[in-house]
PDB file of C-alpha atoms in Angstrom:
ATOM      1  CA  UNK A   1      12.800  -6.298 -30.319  1.00 44.00           C
ATOM      2  CA  UNK A   2      10.410  -6.167 -27.393  1.00 49.00           C
ATOM      3  CA  UNK A   3      10.542  -8.089 -24.153  1.00 52.00           C
ATOM      4  CA  UNK A   4       7.495  -9.712 -22.613  1.00 54.00           C
ATOM      5  CA  UNK A   5       7.187  -8.098 -19.204  1.00 54.00           C
ATOM      6  CA  UNK A   6       4.056  -9.946 -18.126  1.00 59.00           C
ATOM      7  CA  UNK A   7       5.717 -12.518 -15.800  1.00 63.00           C
ATOM      8  CA  UNK A   8       7.604  -9.749 -14.009  1.00 62.00           C
ATOM      9  CA  UNK A   9       4.454  -7.640 -13.813  1.00 68.00           C
ATOM     10  CA  UNK A  10       2.418 -10.514 -12.386  1.00 77.00           C
ATOM     11  CA  UNK A  11       5.063 -11.179  -9.750  1.00 83.00           C
ATOM     12  CA  UNK A  12       5.323  -7.517  -8.768  1.00 82.00           C
ATOM     13  CA  UNK A  13       1.555  -7.187  -8.531  1.00 84.00           C
ATOM     14  CA  UNK A  14       1.271 -10.356  -6.441  1.00 88.00           C
ATOM     15  CA  UNK A  15       4.002  -9.173  -4.065  1.00 89.00           C
ATOM     16  CA  UNK A  16       2.415  -5.726  -3.662  1.00 88.00           C
ATOM     17  CA  UNK A  17      -1.017  -7.256  -3.079  1.00 88.00           C
ATOM     18  CA  UNK A  18       0.457  -9.656  -0.528  1.00 91.00           C
ATOM     19  CA  UNK A  19       2.130  -6.833   1.381  1.00 92.00           C
ATOM     20  CA  UNK A  20      -1.114  -4.840   1.407  1.00 91.00           C
ATOM     21  CA  UNK A  21      -2.955  -7.861   2.804  1.00 92.00           C
ATOM     22  CA  UNK A  22      -0.321  -8.258   5.533  1.00 94.00           C
ATOM     23  CA  UNK A  23      -0.583  -4.582   6.453  1.00 93.00           C
ATOM     24  CA  UNK A  24      -4.368  -4.804   6.618  1.00 92.00           C
ATOM     25  CA  UNK A  25      -4.116  -7.892   8.806  1.00 94.00           C
ATOM     26  CA  UNK A  26      -1.605  -6.132  11.060  1.00 93.00           C
ATOM     27  CA  UNK A  27      -3.954  -3.162  11.423  1.00 92.00           C
ATOM     28  CA  UNK A  28      -6.858  -5.402  12.388  1.00 93.00           C
ATOM     29  CA  UNK A  29      -4.777  -7.506  14.772  1.00 93.00           C
ATOM     30  CA  UNK A  30      -2.813  -4.600  16.250  1.00 91.00           C
ATOM     31  CA  UNK A  31      -3.965  -5.228  19.864  1.00 91.00           C
ATOM     32  CA  UNK A  32      -2.626  -8.778  19.604  1.00 92.00           C
ATOM     33  CA  UNK A  33       0.627  -7.920  17.841  1.00 91.00           C
ATOM     34  CA  UNK A  34       2.037  -5.005  19.803  1.00 92.00           C
ATOM     35  CA  UNK A  35       3.587  -5.325  23.276  1.00 91.00           C
ATOM     36  CA  UNK A  36       1.975  -2.147  24.635  1.00 91.00           C
ATOM     37  CA  UNK A  37      -1.465  -1.571  23.093  1.00 91.00           C
ATOM     38  CA  UNK A  38      -2.305   0.884  25.849  1.00 91.00           C
ATOM     39  CA  UNK A  39       0.358   3.246  24.481  1.00 90.00           C
ATOM     40  CA  UNK A  40      -1.801   3.854  21.403  1.00 89.00           C
ATOM     41  CA  UNK A  41      -4.166   5.786  23.664  1.00 86.00           C
ATOM     42  CA  UNK A  42      -3.739   8.021  26.668  1.00 85.00           C
ATOM     43  CA  UNK A  43      -1.413   5.755  28.697  1.00 87.00           C
ATOM     44  CA  UNK A  44       2.080   7.099  29.374  1.00 86.00           C
ATOM     45  CA  UNK A  45       5.150   5.895  31.291  1.00 86.00           C
ATOM     46  CA  UNK A  46       7.349   8.648  32.700  1.00 85.00           C
ATOM     47  CA  UNK A  47      10.001   6.128  33.780  1.00 86.00           C
ATOM     48  CA  UNK A  48      10.608   5.041  30.159  1.00 88.00           C
ATOM     49  CA  UNK A  49      10.962   8.417  28.452  1.00 90.00           C
ATOM     50  CA  UNK A  50      13.082   8.599  25.284  1.00 90.00           C
ATOM     51  CA  UNK A  51      14.670   5.164  25.607  1.00 90.00           C
ATOM     52  CA  UNK A  52      16.724   4.011  22.628  1.00 92.00           C
ATOM     53  CA  UNK A  53      15.667   0.948  20.585  1.00 93.00           C
ATOM     54  CA  UNK A  54      16.322  -2.261  22.512  1.00 91.00           C
ATOM     55  CA  UNK A  55      15.018  -5.782  22.980  1.00 89.00           C
ATOM     56  CA  UNK A  56      12.287  -4.383  25.242  1.00 89.00           C
ATOM     57  CA  UNK A  57      11.337  -1.438  23.035  1.00 91.00           C
ATOM     58  CA  UNK A  58      12.114  -2.378  19.433  1.00 92.00           C
ATOM     59  CA  UNK A  59      11.763   1.184  18.133  1.00 93.00           C
ATOM     60  CA  UNK A  60      12.458   2.995  21.386  1.00 92.00           C
ATOM     61  CA  UNK A  61      10.059   5.250  23.273  1.00 92.00           C
ATOM     62  CA  UNK A  62       8.865   8.818  22.812  1.00 91.00           C
ATOM     63  CA  UNK A  63       8.934  11.813  25.153  1.00 89.00           C
ATOM     64  CA  UNK A  64       5.945  10.427  27.081  1.00 90.00           C
ATOM     65  CA  UNK A  65       7.440   6.966  27.515  1.00 91.00           C
ATOM     66  CA  UNK A  66       5.168   5.355  24.918  1.00 93.00           C
ATOM     67  CA  UNK A  67       6.398   2.449  22.819  1.00 93.00           C
ATOM     68  CA  UNK A  68       7.079   3.765  19.300  1.00 94.00           C
ATOM     69  CA  UNK A  69       6.649   0.324  17.721  1.00 94.00           C
ATOM     70  CA  UNK A  70       3.185  -0.077  19.210  1.00 93.00           C
ATOM     71  CA  UNK A  71       2.140   3.363  17.988  1.00 94.00           C
ATOM     72  CA  UNK A  72       3.571   2.792  14.493  1.00 95.00           C
ATOM     73  CA  UNK A  73       1.579  -0.436  14.122  1.00 95.00           C
ATOM     74  CA  UNK A  74      -1.564   1.261  15.430  1.00 94.00           C
ATOM     75  CA  UNK A  75      -0.868   4.030  12.906  1.00 93.00           C
ATOM     76  CA  UNK A  76      -1.941   1.557  10.221  1.00 93.00           C
ATOM     77  CA  UNK A  77      -5.449   2.168  11.508  1.00 91.00           C
ATOM     78  CA  UNK A  78      -5.217   5.914  10.904  1.00 91.00           C
ATOM     79  CA  UNK A  79      -3.223   7.056   7.855  1.00 90.00           C
ATOM     80  CA  UNK A  80      -3.948   4.159   5.470  1.00 91.00           C
ATOM     81  CA  UNK A  81      -7.550   3.979   6.683  1.00 91.00           C
ATOM     82  CA  UNK A  82      -8.019   7.690   5.928  1.00 93.00           C
ATOM     83  CA  UNK A  83      -6.472   7.146   2.489  1.00 93.00           C
ATOM     84  CA  UNK A  84      -8.830   4.277   1.655  1.00 93.00           C
ATOM     85  CA  UNK A  85     -11.876   6.278   2.767  1.00 94.00           C
ATOM     86  CA  UNK A  86     -10.791   9.387   0.861  1.00 94.00           C
ATOM     87  CA  UNK A  87     -10.013   7.536  -2.365  1.00 94.00           C
ATOM     88  CA  UNK A  88     -13.215   5.471  -2.138  1.00 93.00           C
ATOM     89  CA  UNK A  89     -15.330   8.601  -1.632  1.00 94.00           C
ATOM     90  CA  UNK A  90     -13.512  10.451  -4.401  1.00 93.00           C
ATOM     91  CA  UNK A  91     -13.963   7.537  -6.806  1.00 93.00           C
ATOM     92  CA  UNK A  92     -17.708   7.342  -6.132  1.00 94.00           C
ATOM     93  CA  UNK A  93     -18.356  11.088  -6.484  1.00 94.00           C
ATOM     94  CA  UNK A  94     -15.898  11.645  -9.334  1.00 93.00           C
ATOM     95  CA  UNK A  95     -17.152   8.633 -11.271  1.00 93.00           C
ATOM     96  CA  UNK A  96     -20.777   9.771 -10.979  1.00 92.00           C
ATOM     97  CA  UNK A  97     -19.958  13.301 -12.149  1.00 93.00           C
ATOM     98  CA  UNK A  98     -17.632  12.201 -14.944  1.00 91.00           C
ATOM     99  CA  UNK A  99     -19.959   9.458 -16.151  1.00 91.00           C
ATOM    100  CA  UNK A 100     -22.941  11.791 -16.487  1.00 91.00           C
ATOM    101  CA  UNK A 101     -20.851  14.522 -18.124  1.00 91.00           C
ATOM    102  CA  UNK A 102     -19.179  12.197 -20.606  1.00 88.00           C
ATOM    103  CA  UNK A 103     -22.334  10.313 -21.528  1.00 86.00           C
ATOM    104  CA  UNK A 104     -24.715  13.228 -22.066  1.00 87.00           C
ATOM    105  CA  UNK A 105     -22.232  15.839 -23.271  1.00 84.00           C
ATOM    106  CA  UNK A 106     -23.561  19.245 -24.313  1.00 86.00           C
ATOM    107  CA  UNK A 107     -24.694  21.668 -21.629  1.00 90.00           C
ATOM    108  CA  UNK A 108     -24.636  18.937 -18.963  1.00 90.00           C
ATOM    109  CA  UNK A 109     -20.964  18.356 -19.684  1.00 89.00           C
ATOM    110  CA  UNK A 110     -20.239  22.076 -19.669  1.00 91.00           C
ATOM    111  CA  UNK A 111     -21.873  22.703 -16.284  1.00 93.00           C
ATOM    112  CA  UNK A 112     -20.313  19.704 -14.534  1.00 92.00           C
ATOM    113  CA  UNK A 113     -16.836  20.278 -15.981  1.00 92.00           C
ATOM    114  CA  UNK A 114     -16.851  23.976 -15.135  1.00 92.00           C
ATOM    115  CA  UNK A 115     -17.778  23.035 -11.569  1.00 91.00           C
ATOM    116  CA  UNK A 116     -14.879  20.579 -11.603  1.00 92.00           C
ATOM    117  CA  UNK A 117     -12.575  23.298 -12.932  1.00 91.00           C
ATOM    118  CA  UNK A 118     -13.438  25.505  -9.945  1.00 90.00           C
ATOM    119  CA  UNK A 119     -11.909  22.880  -7.631  1.00 88.00           C
ATOM    120  CA  UNK A 120      -8.980  22.164  -9.952  1.00 88.00           C
ATOM    121  CA  UNK A 121      -8.151  25.883 -10.263  1.00 88.00           C
ATOM    122  CA  UNK A 122      -6.804  25.888  -6.699  1.00 86.00           C
ATOM    123  CA  UNK A 123      -3.671  23.830  -5.948  1.00 85.00           C
ATOM    124  CA  UNK A 124      -4.746  20.600  -4.285  1.00 83.00           C
ATOM    125  CA  UNK A 125      -2.557  20.947  -1.207  1.00 85.00           C
ATOM    126  CA  UNK A 126      -3.637  24.550  -0.650  1.00 88.00           C
ATOM    127  CA  UNK A 127      -7.316  23.629  -0.993  1.00 89.00           C
ATOM    128  CA  UNK A 128      -6.935  20.699   1.402  1.00 90.00           C
ATOM    129  CA  UNK A 129      -5.141  22.969   3.860  1.00 90.00           C
ATOM    130  CA  UNK A 130      -7.917  25.565   3.713  1.00 90.00           C
ATOM    131  CA  UNK A 131     -10.701  23.010   4.111  1.00 91.00           C
ATOM    132  CA  UNK A 132      -8.937  21.236   6.977  1.00 90.00           C
ATOM    133  CA  UNK A 133      -8.523  24.570   8.763  1.00 89.00           C
ATOM    134  CA  UNK A 134     -12.249  25.324   8.466  1.00 91.00           C
ATOM    135  CA  UNK A 135     -13.600  21.881   9.346  1.00 90.00           C
ATOM    136  CA  UNK A 136     -13.446  20.460  12.888  1.00 89.00           C
ATOM    137  CA  UNK A 137      -9.964  19.206  13.634  1.00 88.00           C
ATOM    138  CA  UNK A 138      -9.527  15.476  13.778  1.00 89.00           C
ATOM    139  CA  UNK A 139      -9.642  12.389  11.604  1.00 90.00           C
ATOM    140  CA  UNK A 140     -13.218  13.024  10.405  1.00 91.00           C
ATOM    141  CA  UNK A 141     -12.558  16.621   9.369  1.00 91.00           C
ATOM    142  CA  UNK A 142      -9.329  15.599   7.635  1.00 92.00           C
ATOM    143  CA  UNK A 143     -11.074  12.834   5.703  1.00 92.00           C
ATOM    144  CA  UNK A 144     -13.830  15.176   4.508  1.00 92.00           C
ATOM    145  CA  UNK A 145     -11.325  17.856   3.491  1.00 92.00           C
ATOM    146  CA  UNK A 146      -9.255  15.431   1.421  1.00 93.00           C
ATOM    147  CA  UNK A 147     -12.307  13.794  -0.168  1.00 92.00           C
ATOM    148  CA  UNK A 148     -13.548  17.208  -1.322  1.00 91.00           C
ATOM    149  CA  UNK A 149     -10.112  17.852  -2.793  1.00 91.00           C
ATOM    150  CA  UNK A 150      -9.616  14.536  -4.576  1.00 92.00           C
ATOM    151  CA  UNK A 151     -12.866  13.891  -6.488  1.00 92.00           C
ATOM    152  CA  UNK A 152     -12.329  16.340  -9.415  1.00 92.00           C
ATOM    153  CA  UNK A 153      -9.393  14.325 -10.772  1.00 90.00           C
ATOM    154  CA  UNK A 154     -11.564  11.240 -11.037  1.00 93.00           C
ATOM    155  CA  UNK A 155     -14.339  13.256 -12.635  1.00 92.00           C
ATOM    156  CA  UNK A 156     -11.945  14.407 -15.353  1.00 91.00           C
ATOM    157  CA  UNK A 157     -10.543  10.925 -15.836  1.00 90.00           C
ATOM    158  CA  UNK A 158     -13.946   9.217 -16.103  1.00 91.00           C
ATOM    159  CA  UNK A 159     -15.421  11.979 -18.246  1.00 90.00           C
ATOM    160  CA  UNK A 160     -12.788  11.433 -20.932  1.00 87.00           C
ATOM    161  CA  UNK A 161     -13.216   7.664 -20.926  1.00 84.00           C
ATOM    162  CA  UNK A 162     -17.023   7.870 -20.819  1.00 86.00           C
ATOM    163  CA  UNK A 163     -17.172  10.346 -23.703  1.00 84.00           C
ATOM    164  CA  UNK A 164     -15.054   7.968 -25.789  1.00 83.00           C
ATOM    165  CA  UNK A 165     -17.179   4.913 -24.995  1.00 80.00           C
ATOM    166  CA  UNK A 166     -20.506   6.771 -25.358  1.00 77.00           C
ATOM    167  CA  UNK A 167     -19.815   7.414 -29.037  1.00 74.00           C
ATOM    168  CA  UNK A 168     -19.236   3.772 -29.955  1.00 77.00           C
ATOM    169  CA  UNK A 169     -21.639   1.761 -32.045  1.00 80.00           C
ATOM    170  CA  UNK A 170     -22.824  -0.638 -29.374  1.00 76.00           C
ATOM    171  CA  UNK A 171     -23.884   2.288 -27.172  1.00 76.00           C
ATOM    172  CA  UNK A 172     -25.686   3.916 -30.085  1.00 76.00           C
ATOM    173  CA  UNK A 173     -27.428   0.602 -30.706  1.00 81.00           C
ATOM    174  CA  UNK A 174     -28.568   0.497 -27.069  1.00 78.00           C
ATOM    175  CA  UNK A 175     -30.064   3.962 -27.428  1.00 73.00           C
ATOM    176  CA  UNK A 176     -31.818   2.929 -30.606  1.00 76.00           C
ATOM    177  CA  UNK A 177     -33.340  -0.050 -28.810  1.00 76.00           C
ATOM    178  CA  UNK A 178     -34.827   2.311 -26.242  1.00 74.00           C
ATOM    179  CA  UNK A 179     -32.757   1.231 -23.230  1.00 76.00           C
ATOM    180  CA  UNK A 180     -32.746   3.669 -20.307  1.00 78.00           C
ATOM    181  CA  UNK A 181     -29.855   6.049 -19.809  1.00 76.00           C
ATOM    182  CA  UNK A 182     -28.993   4.660 -16.363  1.00 84.00           C
ATOM    183  CA  UNK A 183     -28.842   1.114 -17.676  1.00 83.00           C
ATOM    184  CA  UNK A 184     -26.650   2.123 -20.601  1.00 82.00           C
ATOM    185  CA  UNK A 185     -24.272   4.093 -18.391  1.00 83.00           C
ATOM    186  CA  UNK A 186     -23.919   1.384 -15.749  1.00 82.00           C
ATOM    187  CA  UNK A 187     -23.773  -1.663 -18.022  1.00 82.00           C
ATOM    188  CA  UNK A 188     -22.098  -0.391 -21.179  1.00 79.00           C
ATOM    189  CA  UNK A 189     -20.195   2.828 -20.404  1.00 83.00           C
ATOM    190  CA  UNK A 190     -18.950   2.407 -16.835  1.00 85.00           C
ATOM    191  CA  UNK A 191     -17.058  -0.888 -17.461  1.00 85.00           C
ATOM    192  CA  UNK A 192     -14.875   0.949 -19.986  1.00 80.00           C
ATOM    193  CA  UNK A 193     -13.593   3.258 -17.255  1.00 84.00           C
ATOM    194  CA  UNK A 194     -12.622   0.637 -14.662  1.00 85.00           C
ATOM    195  CA  UNK A 195      -9.020   0.070 -15.782  1.00 85.00           C
ATOM    196  CA  UNK A 196      -7.819   3.700 -15.467  1.00 86.00           C
ATOM    197  CA  UNK A 197      -9.863   4.070 -12.280  1.00 89.00           C
ATOM    198  CA  UNK A 198      -8.198   1.089 -10.606  1.00 88.00           C
ATOM    199  CA  UNK A 199      -4.732   2.242 -11.602  1.00 88.00           C
ATOM    200  CA  UNK A 200      -5.293   5.812 -10.458  1.00 89.00           C
ATOM    201  CA  UNK A 201      -6.984   4.818  -7.191  1.00 91.00           C
ATOM    202  CA  UNK A 202      -4.195   2.442  -6.201  1.00 89.00           C
ATOM    203  CA  UNK A 203      -1.614   5.139  -6.894  1.00 89.00           C
ATOM    204  CA  UNK A 204      -3.573   7.844  -5.065  1.00 91.00           C
ATOM    205  CA  UNK A 205      -3.540   5.860  -1.826  1.00 92.00           C
ATOM    206  CA  UNK A 206       0.090   6.880  -1.396  1.00 91.00           C
ATOM    207  CA  UNK A 207      -0.608  10.489  -2.326  1.00 91.00           C
ATOM    208  CA  UNK A 208      -3.404  10.778   0.213  1.00 93.00           C
ATOM    209  CA  UNK A 209      -1.217   9.267   2.939  1.00 93.00           C
ATOM    210  CA  UNK A 210       1.485  11.854   2.240  1.00 92.00           C
ATOM    211  CA  UNK A 211      -0.957  14.778   2.264  1.00 92.00           C
ATOM    212  CA  UNK A 212      -2.823  13.504   5.345  1.00 92.00           C
ATOM    213  CA  UNK A 213       0.450  13.030   7.210  1.00 92.00           C
ATOM    214  CA  UNK A 214       1.536  16.526   6.230  1.00 91.00           C
ATOM    215  CA  UNK A 215      -1.691  18.070   7.502  1.00 92.00           C
ATOM    216  CA  UNK A 216      -1.413  16.093  10.743  1.00 92.00           C
ATOM    217  CA  UNK A 217       2.142  17.391  11.074  1.00 91.00           C
ATOM    218  CA  UNK A 218       0.742  20.936  10.814  1.00 89.00           C
ATOM    219  CA  UNK A 219      -1.865  20.186  13.489  1.00 89.00           C
ATOM    220  CA  UNK A 220      -4.816  20.113  11.084  1.00 89.00           C
ATOM    221  CA  UNK A 221      -5.336  16.348  11.046  1.00 88.00           C
ATOM    222  CA  UNK A 222      -5.334  13.675  13.730  1.00 88.00           C
ATOM    223  CA  UNK A 223      -5.076  15.060  17.243  1.00 89.00           C
ATOM    224  CA  UNK A 224      -3.229  13.678  20.266  1.00 86.00           C
ATOM    225  CA  UNK A 225      -3.222  11.037  21.611  1.00 87.00           C
ATOM    226  CA  UNK A 226      -4.212   9.364  18.308  1.00 89.00           C
ATOM    227  CA  UNK A 227      -1.517   7.066  16.943  1.00 90.00           C
ATOM    228  CA  UNK A 228      -0.950   8.808  13.599  1.00 92.00           C
ATOM    229  CA  UNK A 229       2.356   8.781  11.733  1.00 94.00           C
ATOM    230  CA  UNK A 230       2.284  12.455  10.744  1.00 92.00           C
ATOM    231  CA  UNK A 231       1.394  13.482  14.283  1.00 92.00           C
ATOM    232  CA  UNK A 232       4.198  11.287  15.653  1.00 93.00           C
ATOM    233  CA  UNK A 233       6.723  13.023  13.391  1.00 93.00           C
ATOM    234  CA  UNK A 234       5.399  16.399  14.542  1.00 92.00           C
ATOM    235  CA  UNK A 235       5.762  15.408  18.198  1.00 89.00           C
ATOM    236  CA  UNK A 236       9.361  14.306  17.597  1.00 90.00           C
ATOM    237  CA  UNK A 237      10.682  17.537  16.093  1.00 88.00           C
ATOM    238  CA  UNK A 238      12.033  18.846  19.420  1.00 85.00           C
ATOM    239  CA  UNK A 239      13.913  15.595  20.061  1.00 84.00           C
ATOM    240  CA  UNK A 240      15.053  14.513  16.617  1.00 82.00           C
ATOM    241  CA  UNK A 241      18.652  15.746  16.941  1.00 84.00           C
ATOM    242  CA  UNK A 242      19.290  13.731  20.091  1.00 88.00           C
ATOM    243  CA  UNK A 243      16.663  10.973  19.901  1.00 89.00           C
ATOM    244  CA  UNK A 244      16.424  10.128  16.219  1.00 92.00           C
ATOM    245  CA  UNK A 245      14.210   7.060  16.577  1.00 92.00           C
ATOM    246  CA  UNK A 246      11.126   8.988  17.758  1.00 91.00           C
ATOM    247  CA  UNK A 247      10.420  10.462  14.322  1.00 91.00           C
ATOM    248  CA  UNK A 248      12.448   8.195  12.047  1.00 93.00           C
ATOM    249  CA  UNK A 249      10.302   5.082  12.285  1.00 94.00           C
ATOM    250  CA  UNK A 250       6.951   6.857  11.682  1.00 94.00           C
ATOM    251  CA  UNK A 251       8.582   8.667   8.758  1.00 94.00           C
ATOM    252  CA  UNK A 252       9.817   5.378   7.309  1.00 95.00           C
ATOM    253  CA  UNK A 253       6.301   3.964   7.664  1.00 95.00           C
ATOM    254  CA  UNK A 254       4.864   6.894   5.679  1.00 95.00           C
ATOM    255  CA  UNK A 255       7.510   6.527   2.979  1.00 94.00           C
ATOM    256  CA  UNK A 256       7.173   2.744   2.777  1.00 94.00           C
ATOM    257  CA  UNK A 257       3.379   2.626   2.411  1.00 94.00           C
ATOM    258  CA  UNK A 258       3.386   5.497  -0.097  1.00 93.00           C
ATOM    259  CA  UNK A 259       6.083   3.784  -2.181  1.00 93.00           C
ATOM    260  CA  UNK A 260       4.128   0.527  -2.041  1.00 93.00           C
ATOM    261  CA  UNK A 261       1.064   2.336  -3.352  1.00 92.00           C
ATOM    262  CA  UNK A 262       2.959   3.806  -6.310  1.00 91.00           C
ATOM    263  CA  UNK A 263       4.530   0.433  -7.146  1.00 90.00           C
ATOM    264  CA  UNK A 264       1.098  -1.199  -7.025  1.00 89.00           C
ATOM    265  CA  UNK A 265      -0.293   1.409  -9.404  1.00 87.00           C
ATOM    266  CA  UNK A 266       2.553   0.832 -11.868  1.00 86.00           C
ATOM    267  CA  UNK A 267       2.098  -2.944 -11.678  1.00 86.00           C
ATOM    268  CA  UNK A 268      -1.662  -2.629 -12.209  1.00 86.00           C
ATOM    269  CA  UNK A 269      -1.151  -0.354 -15.191  1.00 85.00           C
ATOM    270  CA  UNK A 270       1.270  -2.821 -16.780  1.00 82.00           C
ATOM    271  CA  UNK A 271      -1.075  -5.715 -16.029  1.00 80.00           C
ATOM    272  CA  UNK A 272      -4.342  -4.171 -17.213  1.00 76.00           C
ATOM    273  CA  UNK A 273      -3.167  -1.979 -20.091  1.00 66.00           C
ATOM    274  CA  UNK A 274      -1.917  -4.122 -23.012  1.00 55.00           C
ATOM    275  CA  UNK A 275      -0.248  -1.058 -24.509  1.00 56.00           C
ATOM    276  CA  UNK A 276       2.138  -0.869 -21.534  1.00 51.00           C
ATOM    277  CA  UNK A 277       3.853  -4.235 -22.140  1.00 49.00           C
ATOM    278  CA  UNK A 278       6.632  -2.455 -23.998  1.00 46.00           C
ATOM    279  CA  UNK A 279       8.386   0.859 -23.279  1.00 44.00           C
ATOM    280  CA  UNK A 280       7.038   2.383 -26.518  1.00 43.00           C
ATOM    281  CA  UNK A 281       3.456   1.491 -25.710  1.00 45.00           C
ATOM    282  CA  UNK A 282       3.447   2.620 -22.100  1.00 47.00           C
ATOM    283  CA  UNK A 283       0.928   5.322 -21.418  1.00 45.00           C
ATOM    284  CA  UNK A 284       1.936   8.256 -19.192  1.00 47.00           C
ATOM    285  CA  UNK A 285       0.360   8.431 -15.763  1.00 50.00           C
ATOM    286  CA  UNK A 286      -1.596  11.494 -14.731  1.00 51.00           C
ATOM    287  CA  UNK A 287       0.225  13.623 -12.249  1.00 48.00           C
ATOM    288  CA  UNK A 288      -1.741  15.165  -9.355  1.00 48.00           C
ATOM    289  CA  UNK A 289      -3.009  18.624 -10.134  1.00 45.00           C
ATOM    290  CA  UNK A 290      -3.016  18.325 -13.933  1.00 48.00           C
ATOM    291  CA  UNK A 291      -6.154  18.899 -15.965  1.00 43.00           C
ATOM    292  CA  UNK A 292      -7.363  18.204 -19.470  1.00 45.00           C
ATOM    293  CA  UNK A 293      -9.400  20.368 -21.789  1.00 42.00           C
ATOM    294  CA  UNK A 294     -13.088  20.322 -20.982  1.00 43.00           C
TER     295      UNK A 294
END
């Protein structure tokens, strides 16, 4: 006996989408929402150093007297924004590579997939760490480093889907009618890859936030005085034992947005994949760093 999970899935997806919209609105309206917008920049207040959470400072202050709440809200403009840019870039590049490889096959597939394997041969975090160390330090360098790390997974994902769709009868009929390769790929092959792409991209938002925050913690990402959650945790490490709030609230923000991303990916998978409406039909989700046979 199976249970129809669609109402629950629709509700979960609507709630996740609503929270994402609220977070995006908060990021855009940050100067109007926070009590001390100047604390997201270079402004400091030596008279308010390391104050505990109170009615004046909801999340306390850091070692420079800056309002932690204001910086956490402004952090929505850094970590999540980097994640969206990285995933968007990776989807575009990976989809182009995977679509061409899966559609044409043969030596084109071999060359593109071996190039993809070169990137996948190195652990993702190690590759991102190496690229971030070489590129100029800051948000731009971090975004480029992560985008170069993330695209091969999408190439593999799209290549498998495209190869499956390219062998179907309606695609063969399009070739027989003399339609151009670009038109066939964009209008008849690419739509078949959108469902796994959407699911994977929504899930990867959380993964990119975690990796970007970790690199910022190591000093290879956002630089002071940027309001970045990973950087805020790094700056709090000398005060965490006695002033817990300085690093706790940025850490909770990282964990919350990453968890929201994973929940959204699960809800999208259940909503878009009819095979996932029952536990037996649920398809496993790709884990970061795994590969498939070329």
